[in-house]
XYZ file of C-alpha atoms in Angstrom:
386
model
C -29.129 13.162 -3.027
C -26.166 12.350 -0.806
C -28.162 12.044 2.390
C -31.360 10.460 1.170
C -32.008 6.812 1.807
C -29.906 4.797 -0.654
C -32.639 2.165 -1.002
C -33.933 3.461 -4.358
C -30.501 4.338 -5.711
C -29.580 1.064 -7.529
C -32.301 1.578 -10.151
C -31.154 5.110 -11.010
C -28.758 5.735 -13.894
C -25.557 7.470 -12.882
C -22.427 8.533 -14.730
C -19.105 6.988 -13.727
C -18.131 10.190 -11.907
C -20.551 12.936 -10.871
C -20.260 16.182 -8.919
C -22.891 16.227 -6.157
C -23.583 18.831 -3.457
C -24.504 17.960 0.115
C -27.046 19.644 2.387
C -24.746 22.566 3.218
C -23.639 23.128 -0.365
C -20.268 21.379 -0.224
C -19.519 19.578 -3.475
C -18.207 16.011 -3.574
C -17.040 13.877 -6.463
C -19.251 10.782 -6.414
C -17.602 7.705 -7.988
C -19.909 4.881 -9.068
C -18.008 2.376 -11.239
C -16.279 -0.621 -9.693
C -12.962 -0.106 -11.469
C -12.756 3.572 -10.552
C -13.756 3.002 -6.923
C -11.081 0.326 -6.645
C -8.548 2.623 -8.326
C -9.086 5.282 -5.682
C -8.976 2.835 -2.782
C -5.720 1.285 -3.945
C -3.920 4.588 -4.551
C -3.440 6.115 -1.079
C -0.785 8.486 -2.358
C -3.165 10.271 -4.708
C -6.310 9.817 -2.622
C -5.615 10.094 1.085
C -7.904 8.790 3.882
C -7.564 11.932 6.028
C -11.275 12.843 5.779
C -12.649 9.339 6.430
C -13.860 10.205 9.941
C -14.633 13.905 9.459
C -18.150 14.975 10.400
C -20.136 15.435 7.204
C -22.357 18.022 8.924
C -20.132 20.811 10.290
C -20.387 20.852 14.064
C -21.544 24.010 15.845
C -19.475 25.514 18.641
C -21.816 24.105 21.301
C -21.236 20.514 20.154
C -17.486 21.071 19.827
C -17.378 22.376 23.387
C -19.125 19.251 24.633
C -16.580 17.037 22.873
C -13.685 19.156 24.137
C -14.956 18.862 27.711
C -14.648 15.077 27.365
C -11.183 15.412 25.767
C -12.539 13.821 22.608
C -9.947 13.354 19.861
C -9.671 11.201 16.749
C -5.998 11.207 15.729
C -4.908 9.210 12.672
C -5.069 5.543 13.674
C -6.795 3.185 11.221
C -9.356 4.335 8.639
C -8.182 7.973 8.729
C -4.454 7.262 8.874
C -2.354 7.823 5.766
C 0.856 8.276 7.733
C 3.822 6.032 8.487
C 2.283 4.830 11.778
C -0.598 3.067 10.025
C 1.104 -0.262 9.148
C 2.188 -0.945 12.739
C -1.179 -0.045 14.260
C -2.968 -2.097 11.637
C -0.655 -5.071 12.245
C -1.484 -5.079 15.966
C -5.211 -4.977 15.236
C -4.831 -7.664 12.572
C -3.069 -9.910 15.074
C -5.965 -9.502 17.525
C -8.380 -10.442 14.722
C -6.186 -13.158 13.183
C -8.180 -15.792 11.242
C -6.992 -18.508 13.629
C -8.342 -16.601 16.619
C -11.554 -15.860 14.741
C -12.047 -19.526 13.849
C -11.645 -20.443 17.523
C -14.829 -18.476 18.289
C -16.990 -20.308 15.751
C -18.274 -23.133 17.962
C -19.059 -20.789 20.846
C -20.914 -18.422 18.538
C -22.819 -21.230 16.800
C -24.051 -22.536 20.146
C -25.187 -19.059 21.191
C -26.985 -18.456 17.890
C -28.616 -21.891 18.079
C -30.027 -21.139 21.516
C -31.363 -17.786 20.377
C -32.943 -19.220 17.244
C -34.627 -21.941 19.334
C -36.072 -19.277 21.629
C -37.274 -17.206 18.664
C -38.872 -20.299 17.109
C -40.692 -21.082 20.332
C -42.075 -17.558 20.477
C -43.095 -17.692 16.819
C -44.909 -20.975 17.453
C -47.197 -19.180 19.913
C -48.150 -16.654 17.245
C -46.011 -13.918 18.744
C -44.129 -11.579 16.380
C -40.380 -11.393 17.025
C -37.722 -8.796 16.246
C -34.796 -10.571 14.599
C -32.614 -7.490 14.913
C -33.002 -7.115 18.677
C -33.384 -10.818 19.383
C -30.513 -12.117 17.279
C -28.323 -9.683 15.335
C -27.842 -6.562 17.435
C -25.297 -7.663 20.020
C -23.694 -10.814 18.569
C -20.729 -9.090 16.877
C -20.023 -7.059 20.009
C -19.954 -10.194 22.160
C -17.500 -11.873 19.777
C -15.300 -8.785 19.490
C -15.163 -8.462 23.270
C -13.731 -11.978 23.498
C -11.101 -11.226 20.844
C -9.771 -7.844 21.939
C -10.866 -7.539 25.611
C -13.168 -4.556 25.267
C -13.956 -2.334 28.277
C -16.390 -3.770 30.784
C -19.453 -1.716 29.874
C -23.119 -2.704 29.470
C -23.926 -3.926 25.975
C -26.716 -1.372 25.632
C -24.302 1.452 26.460
C -21.757 0.321 23.862
C -24.419 -0.128 21.198
C -25.900 3.265 22.002
C -22.490 4.899 21.738
C -21.682 3.226 18.414
C -24.952 4.254 16.776
C -24.644 7.773 18.190
C -21.167 8.049 16.660
C -22.414 6.874 13.265
C -25.133 9.492 13.363
C -22.953 12.313 14.697
C -20.234 11.940 12.072
C -22.152 10.717 9.001
C -25.735 12.042 9.127
C -27.400 15.347 8.206
C -28.241 16.936 11.582
C -29.501 20.085 13.213
C -27.552 21.790 16.003
C -29.674 20.445 18.872
C -29.289 16.868 17.716
C -25.547 17.324 17.246
C -25.172 18.578 20.797
C -27.170 15.656 22.231
C -25.130 13.140 20.260
C -21.865 14.847 21.201
C -22.798 14.411 24.854
C -23.414 10.677 24.412
C -20.298 10.096 22.325
C -18.152 12.226 24.630
C -19.216 10.339 27.759
C -18.325 6.964 26.309
C -15.106 8.329 24.889
C -14.072 8.957 28.495
C -14.819 5.301 29.288
C -12.506 4.309 26.443
C -9.832 6.704 27.686
C -9.933 5.191 31.179
C -9.809 1.668 29.738
C -6.915 2.528 27.419
C -4.762 3.393 30.428
C -5.027 -0.029 32.057
C -6.857 -2.465 29.764
C -5.338 -5.648 28.414
C -5.722 -7.327 25.051
C -5.381 -4.968 22.113
C -5.116 -1.895 24.358
C -2.207 -3.493 26.175
C -0.481 -4.387 22.907
C -0.803 -0.820 21.618
C 0.551 0.563 24.912
C 3.476 -1.858 24.860
C 4.323 -0.690 21.330
C 4.643 2.863 22.640
C 1.513 4.395 21.128
C -0.046 7.399 22.837
C -3.320 7.251 24.811
C -5.023 9.193 22.008
C -4.017 6.540 19.474
C -5.267 3.765 21.759
C -8.621 5.487 22.192
C -8.865 6.236 18.468
C -8.258 2.588 17.572
C -10.806 1.370 20.119
C -13.305 3.979 18.937
C -13.063 2.770 15.356
C -13.218 -0.903 16.338
C -16.433 -0.335 18.256
C -17.951 1.101 15.098
C -16.386 -0.918 12.280
C -15.686 -4.060 14.293
C -19.198 -4.775 15.483
C -21.899 -2.230 14.624
C -21.529 -2.643 10.860
C -21.720 -6.441 11.206
C -24.902 -6.147 13.274
C -26.342 -4.052 10.487
C -25.279 -6.544 7.842
C -26.829 -9.482 9.702
C -30.164 -7.676 9.866
C -30.038 -6.587 6.227
C -29.074 -10.085 5.085
C -31.834 -11.795 7.083
C -34.362 -9.376 5.628
C -33.122 -10.085 2.114
C -33.222 -13.845 2.642
C -36.789 -13.680 3.934
C -37.742 -12.567 0.427
C -35.597 -15.173 -1.371
C -37.439 -18.515 -0.965
C -35.397 -20.240 -3.679
C -32.159 -19.374 -1.891
C -33.557 -20.596 1.430
C -34.624 -23.847 -0.214
C -31.131 -24.228 -1.656
C -29.616 -23.720 1.783
C -31.875 -26.463 3.162
C -31.071 -29.045 0.476
C -27.389 -28.130 0.225
C -27.456 -26.864 -3.358
C -26.589 -23.338 -2.211
C -23.447 -22.760 -0.138
C -23.635 -20.614 2.974
C -20.398 -18.839 2.023
C -21.857 -17.896 -1.372
C -24.942 -16.455 0.330
C -22.751 -14.304 2.564
C -20.745 -12.939 -0.374
C -23.857 -12.177 -2.410
C -25.305 -10.483 0.658
C -22.201 -8.336 1.013
C -22.510 -7.377 -2.646
C -26.219 -6.503 -2.608
C -26.852 -5.524 1.016
C -23.635 -3.922 2.311
C -24.016 -2.013 5.577
C -21.491 0.597 4.384
C -22.744 2.186 1.169
C -20.054 4.847 0.687
C -16.581 5.731 1.893
C -14.521 8.887 1.507
C -11.115 9.985 0.321
C -9.563 13.390 -0.363
C -7.460 14.131 -3.418
C -3.887 14.919 -2.340
C -2.800 16.267 -5.739
C -4.331 17.484 -8.972
C -5.236 14.404 -10.989
C -7.856 12.870 -13.275
C -10.301 10.051 -12.608
C -12.167 8.374 -15.426
C -11.308 11.326 -17.639
C -12.643 13.838 -15.092
C -10.226 16.445 -13.680
C -9.902 16.226 -9.885
C -8.374 19.176 -8.061
C -6.252 18.677 -4.945
C -8.448 18.950 -1.862
C -11.556 17.523 -3.547
C -13.744 15.287 -1.370
C -14.229 11.984 -3.179
C -17.224 9.843 -2.197
C -16.857 6.223 -3.267
C -20.205 4.549 -3.824
C -19.303 1.041 -2.669
C -22.852 -0.275 -2.906
C -23.219 0.899 -6.481
C -19.855 -0.628 -7.410
C -21.217 -3.987 -6.248
C -23.927 -3.733 -8.922
C -21.616 -2.798 -11.771
C -22.692 -4.927 -14.778
C -19.089 -5.034 -15.940
C -18.150 -7.147 -12.908
C -21.257 -9.250 -12.193
C -23.648 -11.154 -14.462
C -26.980 -10.252 -12.809
C -26.309 -7.039 -10.871
C -29.708 -6.656 -9.185
C -30.529 -10.324 -8.568
C -29.606 -12.316 -5.456
C -27.839 -15.259 -7.089
C -25.253 -16.800 -4.738
C -22.195 -18.053 -6.586
C -22.764 -16.067 -9.771
C -19.829 -14.653 -11.696
C -18.498 -11.553 -9.967
C -20.380 -12.089 -6.727
C -17.178 -12.046 -4.688
C -15.724 -8.989 -6.422
C -17.690 -6.600 -4.248
C -15.944 -3.806 -2.341
C -17.919 -4.143 0.879
C -14.640 -4.368 2.806
C -12.831 -1.775 0.717
C -9.493 -2.498 -0.962
C -5.820 -1.678 -0.645
C -3.864 -0.882 2.499
C -7.024 0.200 4.329
C -9.088 -2.863 3.459
C -11.193 -3.890 6.464
C -8.963 -5.863 8.796
C -11.996 -7.659 10.279
C -13.341 -9.123 7.034
C -12.808 -12.740 8.110
C -14.518 -12.047 11.422
C -17.569 -10.550 9.711
C -17.736 -13.455 7.260
C -17.554 -16.034 10.040
C -20.307 -14.318 12.025
C -22.569 -13.970 9.002
C -22.030 -17.576 7.896
C -22.859 -18.826 11.388
C -26.084 -16.830 11.544
C -27.189 -17.795 8.024
C -26.656 -21.506 8.686
C -28.691 -21.416 11.901
C -31.467 -18.987 10.967
C -32.304 -20.160 7.422
C -34.972 -22.716 8.504
C -36.678 -20.080 10.639
C -36.728 -17.548 7.794
C -38.335 -20.060 5.443
C -41.505 -20.077 7.508
C -42.117 -16.437 8.365
C -43.641 -13.329 6.832
C -42.291 -9.838 7.360
C -44.426 -7.688 9.639
C -42.105 -4.707 9.811
C -39.041 -4.419 7.541
C -35.896 -2.647 8.753
C -35.909 1.111 8.335
C -32.717 2.976 7.526
C -32.301 6.662 8.423
C -30.614 9.199 6.164
C -26.862 8.725 6.439
C -24.012 9.271 4.021
C -22.225 6.013 4.752
C -24.039 3.625 7.098
C -27.466 2.063 6.567
C -28.183 1.549 10.299
C -31.312 -0.661 10.082
C -33.405 -0.849 13.222
C -36.090 -3.444 13.988
C -36.871 -6.408 11.718
C -40.130 -7.963 12.872
C -41.505 -11.260 11.538
C -44.189 -13.734 12.533
C -44.982 -17.310 11.585
């Protein structure tokens, strides 16, 4: 169950807390209710983030040797950091992604999206099918993030390839050959990050000036390249696909009766790119009346929590602005809440505003496909035609 596509999961009935085994027989406590998921996320003393970036498929020696050859390390920095260093590291990242700095990118991004949408419209007018993932969503968040934190000067395709390889290597069910191939790709780019961390400006420079080690710098950059852009690319694709099947919402966007911001929040609730997140119990405790032993892996079903009927009126319907729509946990909660939430919202709002007229006049030729993955949906192509 854990590694199957989560697409059919919302219709299934699940208890609040359930013990589920993964593909190698390891048991995890799966938490489905909004209140319980939030309880875990906001109690870092009882439920630590230490396992957040652990590989869910144990790596064979061959893959570990590849990573070691590239000096690959993921010390506690952001998502996996429950130690005293977390607040300072997070504060430096938050400053780089400050809402004022994010807002300053809006006009530049809107102009870029407008040009791309015009090109896609022109191609659609000729009868040509277009891929809205590749042609619009895939690289936009990376381009914005690069302007905010001065990312290493690497080809966009290389960064995107690295990010998706990392998501697969650490969160997908894999065989040994695939793990080794992915370890090679991730390890090579990790060396690029290590070289950049030694001399780069922006966020890397701020972390160096604060006295953080090269490993911490690389770990923070590694996570930003995954959480700071790849997940937003995924969300943009998922949201566009959802909107293509919501003509009433598109009509409301055109006549102004539906707010763009409400569409984004409802999209985050119903189409989150991150469907689960993990914690590990630090002590013996109970959760929803279920005993939890210290050391238990706890899988928080964020996507399911967004459909909890206790928190939202119409859990499975796309109704922007409905009661509870904004109570989703797409960005987590507590001290590890996503520090880039305002950036993701700005990017999504910009794309929705510009692409809505295009979506109103297309049919889906090829919907996005999502591979098996514990946490990330990772949609690929989204092909439409007029």
